[in-house]
PDB file of C-alpha atoms in Angstrom:
ATOM      1  CA  UNK A 212      42.800 -71.120 -25.374  1.00 72.00           C
ATOM      2  CA  UNK A 213      39.163 -71.883 -24.528  1.00 73.00           C
ATOM      3  CA  UNK A 214      39.931 -71.982 -20.801  1.00 70.00           C
ATOM      4  CA  UNK A 215      41.686 -68.622 -21.000  1.00 71.00           C
ATOM      5  CA  UNK A 216      38.720 -67.119 -22.849  1.00 73.00           C
ATOM      6  CA  UNK A 217      36.307 -68.547 -20.282  1.00 66.00           C
ATOM      7  CA  UNK A 218      38.236 -66.822 -17.486  1.00 65.00           C
ATOM      8  CA  UNK A 219      37.968 -63.518 -19.353  1.00 68.00           C
ATOM      9  CA  UNK A 220      34.167 -63.705 -19.419  1.00 66.00           C
ATOM     10  CA  UNK A 221      32.213 -60.944 -17.668  1.00 66.00           C
ATOM     11  CA  UNK A 222      31.838 -61.402 -13.928  1.00 64.00           C
ATOM     12  CA  UNK A 223      28.362 -62.420 -12.804  1.00 65.00           C
ATOM     13  CA  UNK A 224      29.168 -62.512  -9.122  1.00 66.00           C
ATOM     14  CA  UNK A 225      31.344 -60.144  -7.131  1.00 74.00           C
ATOM     15  CA  UNK A 226      33.528 -62.611  -5.256  1.00 82.00           C
ATOM     16  CA  UNK A 227      35.786 -65.593  -5.774  1.00 84.00           C
ATOM     17  CA  UNK A 228      34.553 -69.157  -5.921  1.00 83.00           C
ATOM     18  CA  UNK A 229      31.965 -70.853  -8.057  1.00 80.00           C
ATOM     19  CA  UNK A 230      28.465 -70.630  -6.555  1.00 82.00           C
ATOM     20  CA  UNK A 231      28.275 -74.440  -6.325  1.00 87.00           C
ATOM     21  CA  UNK A 232      30.527 -77.001  -4.691  1.00 92.00           C
ATOM     22  CA  UNK A 233      32.244 -79.287  -7.155  1.00 90.00           C
ATOM     23  CA  UNK A 234      35.195 -81.574  -7.713  1.00 91.00           C
ATOM     24  CA  UNK A 235      38.816 -81.309  -8.720  1.00 86.00           C
ATOM     25  CA  UNK A 236      39.229 -84.687 -10.381  1.00 87.00           C
ATOM     26  CA  UNK A 237      37.542 -87.058  -7.941  1.00 87.00           C
ATOM     27  CA  UNK A 238      38.271 -84.908  -4.881  1.00 84.00           C
ATOM     28  CA  UNK A 239      35.328 -82.876  -3.518  1.00 89.00           C
ATOM     29  CA  UNK A 240      36.031 -79.161  -3.694  1.00 91.00           C
ATOM     30  CA  UNK A 241      34.102 -76.655  -1.605  1.00 92.00           C
ATOM     31  CA  UNK A 242      33.353 -73.299  -3.106  1.00 91.00           C
ATOM     32  CA  UNK A 243      32.151 -69.975  -1.833  1.00 89.00           C
ATOM     33  CA  UNK A 244      28.454 -70.873  -2.158  1.00 89.00           C
ATOM     34  CA  UNK A 245      27.400 -68.151   0.298  1.00 89.00           C
ATOM     35  CA  UNK A 246      29.180 -65.575  -1.884  1.00 87.00           C
ATOM     36  CA  UNK A 247      31.142 -64.311   1.107  1.00 89.00           C
ATOM     37  CA  UNK A 248      33.125 -61.231  -0.008  1.00 89.00           C
ATOM     38  CA  UNK A 249      36.721 -62.459  -0.095  1.00 88.00           C
ATOM     39  CA  UNK A 250      39.903 -61.342  -1.778  1.00 87.00           C
ATOM     40  CA  UNK A 251      41.607 -63.950  -3.955  1.00 87.00           C
ATOM     41  CA  UNK A 252      44.176 -64.629  -1.202  1.00 90.00           C
ATOM     42  CA  UNK A 253      41.420 -65.117   1.402  1.00 91.00           C
ATOM     43  CA  UNK A 254      39.477 -67.390  -0.955  1.00 92.00           C
ATOM     44  CA  UNK A 255      42.542 -69.449  -1.827  1.00 91.00           C
ATOM     45  CA  UNK A 256      43.475 -69.828   1.856  1.00 93.00           C
ATOM     46  CA  UNK A 257      39.988 -70.805   3.027  1.00 94.00           C
ATOM     47  CA  UNK A 258      38.730 -72.911   0.114  1.00 94.00           C
ATOM     48  CA  UNK A 259      41.863 -74.358  -1.513  1.00 92.00           C
ATOM     49  CA  UNK A 260      44.805 -74.427   0.898  1.00 92.00           C
ATOM     50  CA  UNK A 261      43.039 -75.094   4.220  1.00 93.00           C
ATOM     51  CA  UNK A 262      41.158 -78.192   2.982  1.00 92.00           C
ATOM     52  CA  UNK A 263      44.400 -79.669   1.654  1.00 90.00           C
ATOM     53  CA  UNK A 264      46.104 -79.004   4.975  1.00 91.00           C
ATOM     54  CA  UNK A 265      43.189 -80.597   6.859  1.00 90.00           C
ATOM     55  CA  UNK A 266      43.604 -83.715   4.704  1.00 89.00           C
ATOM     56  CA  UNK A 267      47.326 -83.859   5.484  1.00 89.00           C
ATOM     57  CA  UNK A 268      46.711 -83.345   9.197  1.00 88.00           C
ATOM     58  CA  UNK A 269      44.112 -86.142   9.211  1.00 90.00           C
ATOM     59  CA  UNK A 270      46.637 -88.452   7.590  1.00 91.00           C
ATOM     60  CA  UNK A 271      49.428 -87.460  10.011  1.00 91.00           C
ATOM     61  CA  UNK A 272      47.592 -86.417  13.205  1.00 89.00           C
ATOM     62  CA  UNK A 273      50.552 -87.045  15.500  1.00 92.00           C
ATOM     63  CA  UNK A 274      53.264 -85.474  13.360  1.00 92.00           C
ATOM     64  CA  UNK A 275      54.221 -82.347  15.285  1.00 93.00           C
ATOM     65  CA  UNK A 276      56.090 -80.849  12.321  1.00 93.00           C
ATOM     66  CA  UNK A 277      53.085 -81.247  10.041  1.00 90.00           C
ATOM     67  CA  UNK A 278      50.847 -79.594  12.629  1.00 88.00           C
ATOM     68  CA  UNK A 279      53.297 -76.774  13.285  1.00 93.00           C
ATOM     69  CA  UNK A 280      54.162 -75.930   9.674  1.00 91.00           C
ATOM     70  CA  UNK A 281      50.569 -76.258   8.520  1.00 90.00           C
ATOM     71  CA  UNK A 282      49.413 -73.675  11.024  1.00 89.00           C
ATOM     72  CA  UNK A 283      52.381 -71.420  10.224  1.00 92.00           C
ATOM     73  CA  UNK A 284      51.557 -71.592   6.525  1.00 91.00           C
ATOM     74  CA  UNK A 285      47.877 -70.810   7.060  1.00 91.00           C
ATOM     75  CA  UNK A 286      48.728 -67.964   9.419  1.00 92.00           C
ATOM     76  CA  UNK A 287      51.186 -66.396   6.958  1.00 92.00           C
ATOM     77  CA  UNK A 288      49.528 -66.759   3.568  1.00 90.00           C
ATOM     78  CA  UNK A 289      48.958 -62.993   3.462  1.00 87.00           C
ATOM     79  CA  UNK A 290      52.669 -62.470   4.111  1.00 90.00           C
ATOM     80  CA  UNK A 291      53.523 -64.505   1.015  1.00 86.00           C
ATOM     81  CA  UNK A 292      51.246 -62.338  -1.121  1.00 84.00           C
ATOM     82  CA  UNK A 293      51.960 -59.048   0.681  1.00 81.00           C
ATOM     83  CA  UNK A 294      52.647 -57.202  -2.574  1.00 84.00           C
ATOM     84  CA  UNK A 295      49.516 -58.409  -4.361  1.00 80.00           C
ATOM     85  CA  UNK A 296      46.850 -55.711  -4.158  1.00 78.00           C
ATOM     86  CA  UNK A 297      43.291 -57.040  -3.796  1.00 72.00           C
ATOM     87  CA  UNK A 298      42.293 -55.416  -7.080  1.00 73.00           C
ATOM     88  CA  UNK A 299      45.141 -57.177  -8.962  1.00 72.00           C
ATOM     89  CA  UNK A 300      43.080 -60.366  -9.338  1.00 77.00           C
ATOM     90  CA  UNK A 301      39.394 -60.117 -10.139  1.00 72.00           C
ATOM     91  CA  UNK A 302      36.754 -62.863 -10.010  1.00 71.00           C
ATOM     92  CA  UNK A 303      35.881 -64.455 -13.332  1.00 67.00           C
ATOM     93  CA  UNK A 304      33.458 -66.979 -14.792  1.00 62.00           C
TER      94      UNK A 304
END
């Protein structure tokens, strides 16, 4: 309940991503520290999905399927969320 309430707090910055880099568990997690204006889909692609894919590609640098499907996924994230209007998800915290 507390987490849900925290995400309903007034927005103090106009874009997605905490203004400081942090961690998810013990894994470093970059954030949108420059406050680049991004939709949620753009933020998620650049700051959440792409780093995970980079980690996978570093672990399997010669796996052609990993390379191919990773780039396909990154290139088509907007297609997955085609029906999600930018205003449907607003920044919080």
